[in-house]
GROMACS .gro file of C-alpha atoms in nm:
model
  194
    1UNK     CA    1  -1.027   0.938  -0.851
    2UNK     CA    2  -0.905   0.703  -1.115
    3UNK     CA    3  -1.204   0.457  -1.018
    4UNK     CA    4  -1.485   0.755  -1.047
    5UNK     CA    5  -1.291   0.794  -1.392
    6UNK     CA    6  -1.362   0.423  -1.512
    7UNK     CA    7  -1.714   0.415  -1.359
    8UNK     CA    8  -1.824   0.701  -1.559
    9UNK     CA    9  -1.661   0.584  -1.877
   10UNK     CA   10  -1.759   0.238  -1.803
   11UNK     CA   11  -2.066   0.248  -1.601
   12UNK     CA   12  -2.180  -0.088  -1.669
   13UNK     CA   13  -1.808  -0.307  -1.617
   14UNK     CA   14  -1.735  -0.128  -1.288
   15UNK     CA   15  -2.003  -0.263  -1.039
   16UNK     CA   16  -1.868  -0.062  -0.744
   17UNK     CA   17  -1.580   0.189  -0.589
   18UNK     CA   18  -1.421   0.196  -0.252
   19UNK     CA   19  -1.225   0.494  -0.236
   20UNK     CA   20  -0.954   0.467   0.040
   21UNK     CA   21  -0.902   0.802   0.174
   22UNK     CA   22  -0.964   0.981  -0.176
   23UNK     CA   23  -0.752   1.274  -0.330
   24UNK     CA   24  -1.117   1.384  -0.486
   25UNK     CA   25  -1.018   1.761  -0.528
   26UNK     CA   26  -0.761   1.996  -0.463
   27UNK     CA   27  -0.739   2.157  -0.109
   28UNK     CA   28  -0.664   2.509  -0.150
   29UNK     CA   29  -0.639   2.543   0.253
   30UNK     CA   30  -0.409   2.282   0.281
   31UNK     CA   31  -0.021   2.447   0.262
   32UNK     CA   32   0.141   2.106   0.179
   33UNK     CA   33  -0.103   2.089  -0.136
   34UNK     CA   34  -0.020   2.418  -0.230
   35UNK     CA   35   0.366   2.398  -0.210
   36UNK     CA   36   0.345   2.069  -0.387
   37UNK     CA   37   0.150   2.201  -0.671
   38UNK     CA   38   0.351   2.508  -0.704
   39UNK     CA   39   0.661   2.278  -0.721
   40UNK     CA   40   0.526   1.997  -0.976
   41UNK     CA   41   0.365   2.284  -1.178
   42UNK     CA   42   0.704   2.465  -1.203
   43UNK     CA   43   0.915   2.345  -1.506
   44UNK     CA   44   1.222   2.559  -1.388
   45UNK     CA   45   1.181   2.316  -1.019
   46UNK     CA   46   1.116   1.973  -1.238
   47UNK     CA   47   1.442   2.071  -1.424
   48UNK     CA   48   1.664   2.144  -1.061
   49UNK     CA   49   1.496   1.776  -0.977
   50UNK     CA   50   1.591   1.613  -1.293
   51UNK     CA   51   1.952   1.815  -1.264
   52UNK     CA   52   1.983   1.708  -0.873
   53UNK     CA   53   1.849   1.355  -0.875
   54UNK     CA   54   2.148   1.233  -1.005
   55UNK     CA   55   2.378   1.347  -0.753
   56UNK     CA   56   2.167   1.289  -0.468
   57UNK     CA   57   2.128   0.948  -0.622
   58UNK     CA   58   2.524   0.901  -0.572
   59UNK     CA   59   2.524   1.037  -0.183
   60UNK     CA   60   2.629   0.788   0.014
   61UNK     CA   61   2.368   0.487   0.142
   62UNK     CA   62   2.347   0.614   0.512
   63UNK     CA   63   2.269   0.995   0.420
   64UNK     CA   64   2.031   0.867   0.170
   65UNK     CA   65   1.841   0.646   0.440
   66UNK     CA   66   1.849   0.949   0.679
   67UNK     CA   67   1.645   1.153   0.388
   68UNK     CA   68   1.439   0.875   0.313
   69UNK     CA   69   1.341   0.847   0.673
   70UNK     CA   70   1.311   1.250   0.750
   71UNK     CA   71   1.109   1.252   0.396
   72UNK     CA   72   0.845   1.015   0.493
   73UNK     CA   73   0.581   0.881   0.723
   74UNK     CA   74   0.695   0.774   1.047
   75UNK     CA   75   0.506   0.459   1.082
   76UNK     CA   76   0.668   0.336   0.784
   77UNK     CA   77   0.824   0.005   0.840
   78UNK     CA   78   1.187  -0.078   0.801
   79UNK     CA   79   1.162  -0.300   0.479
   80UNK     CA   80   0.920  -0.002   0.292
   81UNK     CA   81   1.203   0.247   0.346
   82UNK     CA   82   1.427   0.017   0.177
   83UNK     CA   83   1.237  -0.001  -0.101
   84UNK     CA   84   1.154   0.355  -0.128
   85UNK     CA   85   1.538   0.405  -0.126
   86UNK     CA   86   1.609   0.168  -0.393
   87UNK     CA   87   1.310   0.311  -0.602
   88UNK     CA   88   1.465   0.665  -0.556
   89UNK     CA   89   1.772   0.542  -0.685
   90UNK     CA   90   1.625   0.498  -1.052
   91UNK     CA   91   1.693   0.799  -1.253
   92UNK     CA   92   1.354   0.865  -1.401
   93UNK     CA   93   1.158   0.797  -1.068
   94UNK     CA   94   1.171   1.130  -0.974
   95UNK     CA   95   1.052   1.293  -1.262
   96UNK     CA   96   0.754   1.033  -1.263
   97UNK     CA   97   0.644   1.137  -0.954
   98UNK     CA   98   0.634   1.519  -1.048
   99UNK     CA   99   0.484   1.423  -1.397
  100UNK     CA  100   0.205   1.210  -1.152
  101UNK     CA  101   0.171   1.496  -0.915
  102UNK     CA  102   0.122   1.759  -1.178
  103UNK     CA  103  -0.134   1.593  -1.366
  104UNK     CA  104  -0.320   1.473  -1.054
  105UNK     CA  105  -0.318   1.864  -0.945
  106UNK     CA  106  -0.464   1.923  -1.282
  107UNK     CA  107  -0.765   1.743  -1.309
  108UNK     CA  108  -0.815   1.779  -0.933
  109UNK     CA  109  -0.860   2.140  -0.997
  110UNK     CA  110  -1.189   2.175  -1.005
  111UNK     CA  111  -1.482   2.086  -0.732
  112UNK     CA  112  -1.567   1.724  -0.646
  113UNK     CA  113  -1.833   1.636  -0.898
  114UNK     CA  114  -2.120   1.558  -0.658
  115UNK     CA  115  -2.396   1.553  -0.893
  116UNK     CA  116  -2.225   1.216  -1.041
  117UNK     CA  117  -2.143   1.078  -0.718
  118UNK     CA  118  -2.528   1.097  -0.589
  119UNK     CA  119  -2.641   0.939  -0.904
  120UNK     CA  120  -2.376   0.640  -0.816
  121UNK     CA  121  -2.379   0.650  -0.479
  122UNK     CA  122  -2.535   0.263  -0.447
  123UNK     CA  123  -2.193   0.222  -0.597
  124UNK     CA  124  -1.974   0.402  -0.373
  125UNK     CA  125  -1.815   0.392  -0.080
  126UNK     CA  126  -1.534   0.628   0.058
  127UNK     CA  127  -1.327   0.578   0.380
  128UNK     CA  128  -1.139   0.872   0.565
  129UNK     CA  129  -0.902   0.898   0.842
  130UNK     CA  130  -0.770   1.189   1.071
  131UNK     CA  131  -0.564   1.403   0.952
  132UNK     CA  132  -0.526   1.357   0.598
  133UNK     CA  133  -0.457   1.623   0.387
  134UNK     CA  134  -0.536   1.426   0.076
  135UNK     CA  135  -0.855   1.353   0.199
  136UNK     CA  136  -0.969   1.591   0.437
  137UNK     CA  137  -1.227   1.588   0.727
  138UNK     CA  138  -1.445   1.882   0.550
  139UNK     CA  139  -1.461   1.659   0.287
  140UNK     CA  140  -1.611   1.372   0.438
  141UNK     CA  141  -1.836   1.639   0.625
  142UNK     CA  142  -1.936   1.785   0.282
  143UNK     CA  143  -2.017   1.451   0.133
  144UNK     CA  144  -2.202   1.354   0.465
  145UNK     CA  145  -2.436   1.666   0.410
  146UNK     CA  146  -2.455   1.656   0.009
  147UNK     CA  147  -2.481   1.273  -0.045
  148UNK     CA  148  -2.642   1.111   0.294
  149UNK     CA  149  -2.724   0.787   0.113
  150UNK     CA  150  -2.365   0.700   0.057
  151UNK     CA  151  -2.157   0.465   0.229
  152UNK     CA  152  -1.945   0.693   0.445
  153UNK     CA  153  -1.673   0.550   0.710
  154UNK     CA  154  -1.427   0.702   0.912
  155UNK     CA  155  -1.110   0.441   0.965
  156UNK     CA  156  -1.191   0.249   1.241
  157UNK     CA  157  -0.822   0.267   1.360
  158UNK     CA  158  -0.543   0.568   1.358
  159UNK     CA  159  -0.391   0.509   1.018
  160UNK     CA  160  -0.209   0.721   0.776
  161UNK     CA  161  -0.274   0.838   0.399
  162UNK     CA  162   0.041   0.610   0.328
  163UNK     CA  163  -0.136   0.312   0.542
  164UNK     CA  164   0.035   0.069   0.253
  165UNK     CA  165   0.382   0.137   0.369
  166UNK     CA  166   0.280  -0.029   0.744
  167UNK     CA  167   0.160  -0.372   0.774
  168UNK     CA  168  -0.089  -0.361   1.074
  169UNK     CA  169  -0.263  -0.017   0.883
  170UNK     CA  170  -0.281  -0.239   0.619
  171UNK     CA  171  -0.414  -0.545   0.762
  172UNK     CA  172  -0.699  -0.274   0.958
  173UNK     CA  173  -0.750  -0.114   0.619
  174UNK     CA  174  -0.814  -0.440   0.441
  175UNK     CA  175  -1.074  -0.554   0.727
  176UNK     CA  176  -1.267  -0.264   0.708
  177UNK     CA  177  -1.229  -0.249   0.286
  178UNK     CA  178  -1.380  -0.632   0.318
  179UNK     CA  179  -1.693  -0.509   0.528
  180UNK     CA  180  -1.771  -0.232   0.318
  181UNK     CA  181  -1.723  -0.483   0.003
  182UNK     CA  182  -1.972  -0.739   0.155
  183UNK     CA  183  -2.208  -0.434   0.210
  184UNK     CA  184  -2.212  -0.327  -0.111
  185UNK     CA  185  -2.243  -0.689  -0.300
  186UNK     CA  186  -2.528  -0.747  -0.067
  187UNK     CA  187  -2.703  -0.467  -0.150
  188UNK     CA  188  -2.624  -0.492  -0.505
  189UNK     CA  189  -2.779  -0.864  -0.444
  190UNK     CA  190  -3.092  -0.705  -0.298
  191UNK     CA  191  -3.013  -0.858   0.055
  192UNK     CA  192  -2.984  -0.562   0.196
  193UNK     CA  193  -3.032  -0.207   0.226
  194UNK     CA  194  -2.706   0.034   0.251
   0.00000   0.00000   0.00000
């Protein structure tokens, strides 16, 4: 989403965008998105989160570790869980997470701007993965149908939306991204068609 906004604002400066599991619009069919949207758009829920965050942060370390493990991706490595735990102990983090989520839900409430993506399709590529509620498979299919010449790929290995929390998944996504970037650069320089 941010890459597309930058491309829209500065089309001559942004040569291309590779969207990894892109959150392009709110998925009204997703129960998880619906619940998160209701929470982040409720001033009362945000006030409650702000009020209880210090109490949660004062819980014993083993309880916090359990909560982080319970509330995060099962593929998350131990080091990343530890970093997440340290971040959540910061008083402002929960507020910032809620603010980010509420602004994303507000910005992405409208349908995807397929016309803009069609105009920029030679400079765009998106990668999707199975079972991702932020970048759902129906969106991949819709873009394949509406913009058939755009680079759209499924992840070559099973990865989660939070791939950066797992070293093996990060490596797989980095390799696929590098291959896509080579395609876009070769096309941009006239060496090959997309």
